[in-house]
Short mmCIF file of C-alpha atoms in Angstrom, two decimals:
data_model
loop_
_atom_site.label_atom_id
_atom_site.label_comp_id
_atom_site.label_asym_id
_atom_site.label_seq_id
_atom_site.Cartn_x
_atom_site.Cartn_y
_atom_site.Cartn_z
CA GLN A 133 -7.01 -26.20 3.04
CA VAL A 134 -5.22 -24.07 0.57
CA GLN A 135 -6.22 -24.60 -2.88
CA VAL A 136 -3.83 -23.04 -5.52
CA VAL A 137 -6.33 -22.48 -9.28
CA GLU A 138 -4.18 -21.44 -12.32
CA SER A 139 -5.55 -20.03 -14.96
CA GLY A 140 -4.82 -18.24 -18.34
CA GLY A 141 -3.44 -20.92 -20.82
CA ASP A 142 -4.69 -21.10 -24.21
CA LEU A 143 -3.37 -21.41 -27.97
CA VAL A 144 -1.34 -18.72 -28.77
CA GLN A 145 0.88 -17.94 -32.00
CA PRO A 146 4.29 -17.12 -32.00
CA GLY A 147 5.10 -13.58 -31.30
CA GLY A 148 2.00 -13.52 -29.35
CA SER A 149 1.40 -12.49 -25.62
CA LEU A 150 -0.25 -13.97 -22.43
CA ARG A 151 -1.20 -13.51 -19.06
CA LEU A 152 -1.56 -16.80 -16.20
CA SER A 153 -3.23 -15.82 -13.10
CA CYS A 154 -3.25 -17.89 -10.06
CA VAL A 155 -5.19 -17.77 -7.04
CA VAL A 156 -4.54 -18.83 -3.72
CA SER A 157 -7.30 -19.47 -1.18
CA GLY A 158 -8.28 -21.30 2.02
CA THR A 159 -7.23 -21.66 5.27
CA ILE A 160 -4.31 -18.96 4.72
CA PHE A 161 -3.36 -15.59 6.54
CA SER A 162 -0.62 -14.86 4.13
CA ILE A 163 1.58 -16.47 1.53
CA GLY A 164 5.25 -16.06 1.38
CA SER A 165 7.12 -16.75 -1.99
CA MET A 166 5.49 -17.42 -5.11
CA ALA A 167 6.97 -19.21 -8.33
CA TRP A 168 5.56 -20.22 -12.03
CA TYR A 169 7.35 -23.59 -13.14
CA ARG A 170 6.70 -24.97 -16.02
CA GLN A 171 6.72 -29.18 -17.55
CA ILE A 172 7.74 -29.31 -21.08
CA GLY A 173 7.20 -32.21 -23.38
CA GLY A 174 7.29 -34.36 -19.90
CA GLN A 175 10.24 -33.74 -18.45
CA GLU A 176 11.05 -32.58 -15.08
CA ARG A 177 9.51 -29.03 -13.99
CA GLU A 178 11.45 -26.06 -14.49
CA LEU A 179 11.53 -22.90 -12.58
CA VAL A 180 10.58 -19.99 -14.92
CA ALA A 181 9.83 -17.22 -12.47
CA ALA A 182 9.58 -16.59 -8.74
CA ILE A 183 8.62 -13.31 -6.51
CA GLY A 184 9.50 -13.30 -2.74
CA LEU A 185 7.12 -11.64 -0.01
CA LEU A 186 8.38 -8.49 -0.41
CA GLY A 187 8.49 -8.10 -4.37
CA ASP A 188 12.07 -9.78 -5.25
CA THR A 189 11.93 -11.58 -8.33
CA ASN A 190 13.76 -14.30 -10.19
CA TYR A 191 13.54 -15.26 -13.82
CA ALA A 192 15.07 -18.33 -15.37
CA ASP A 193 17.63 -17.37 -18.55
CA SER A 194 14.70 -18.19 -21.01
CA ALA A 195 12.33 -16.34 -19.32
CA LYS A 196 14.37 -12.88 -18.82
CA GLY A 197 13.46 -9.74 -20.72
CA ARG A 198 10.27 -11.54 -22.07
CA PHE A 199 8.18 -12.71 -18.87
CA THR A 200 7.06 -10.57 -15.99
CA ILE A 201 6.05 -12.03 -12.58
CA SER A 202 4.05 -9.87 -10.18
CA ARG A 203 1.66 -10.25 -7.16
CA ASP A 204 -1.34 -8.39 -5.53
CA ASN A 205 -1.18 -9.69 -1.72
CA ALA A 206 -4.86 -8.20 -1.23
CA LYS A 207 -6.13 -10.82 -4.07
CA ASN A 208 -3.60 -13.79 -3.16
CA THR A 209 -2.99 -13.62 -6.76
CA VAL A 210 0.11 -14.13 -8.82
CA TYR A 211 0.72 -13.27 -12.18
CA LEU A 212 2.87 -14.50 -15.38
CA GLN A 213 2.60 -11.75 -17.92
CA MET A 214 4.53 -13.42 -20.52
CA ASN A 215 5.34 -11.61 -24.14
CA ASN A 216 6.89 -12.62 -27.33
CA LEU A 217 5.98 -16.25 -26.90
CA LYS A 218 7.98 -19.29 -28.60
CA PRO A 219 7.13 -22.40 -29.80
CA GLU A 220 9.73 -23.72 -27.18
CA ASP A 221 7.67 -22.26 -24.34
CA THR A 222 4.88 -24.65 -24.75
CA ALA A 223 4.38 -26.21 -21.78
CA LEU A 224 1.94 -27.04 -18.63
CA TYR A 225 2.66 -24.44 -16.59
CA TYR A 226 2.14 -24.70 -12.72
CA CYS A 227 1.95 -21.99 -9.92
CA GLU A 228 3.46 -22.63 -6.26
CA ALA A 229 2.52 -20.71 -3.47
CA GLY A 230 4.38 -21.03 0.26
CA VAL A 231 2.24 -20.63 2.85
CA ARG A 232 3.30 -20.95 6.63
CA GLY A 233 6.12 -23.08 5.45
CA TYR A 234 4.60 -25.28 3.54
CA TYR A 235 4.48 -25.28 -0.29
CA TYR A 236 1.40 -25.55 -2.53
CA TRP A 237 0.74 -26.37 -6.05
CA GLY A 238 -1.82 -26.05 -8.66
CA GLN A 239 -3.19 -28.27 -11.14
CA GLY A 240 -1.41 -26.89 -14.14
CA THR A 241 -2.72 -24.52 -17.02
CA HIS A 242 -1.44 -25.36 -20.66
CA VAL A 243 0.11 -23.22 -22.75
CA THR A 244 0.41 -23.65 -26.65
CA ILE A 245 2.50 -21.49 -28.42
CA SER A 246 1.73 -22.83 -32.59
CA SER A 247 0.86 -21.45 -35.62
#
C-alpha cells in the first residue's frame, strides 16, 4: 500500500512563511506527478501547485510569485514553500502523489493565516 503524509501546517501571521512537506512511502518504485491542493472553507479542493516527474511545474494564479513547489526524488518527498502568506491562504492542504498510474492522497495539514 502507498501512504502519503503531509506535515508543516501551522498558525502563521499574514506576510509570514511556511514550508509544507509530503512524504510518500509504501509499496512504490517511483513517483510520477506530485501536487498540492487545498480546501478552503468547505469548498471543493483546488489545485495550488503541481510538479511533474522531470520537474515541470504549474501554479494556480493565487500561488504564482509566492509559492514554490519542489521535489526530492531520493526521499520521495514534495515540498511547498509558501511566502508572503495571506488570510485567504487559510485552508486544509492536501498532497497528491501519482504512483504507477494511481493517485494517492494524504490526510491533509491545516494552515491558518491570522493576526
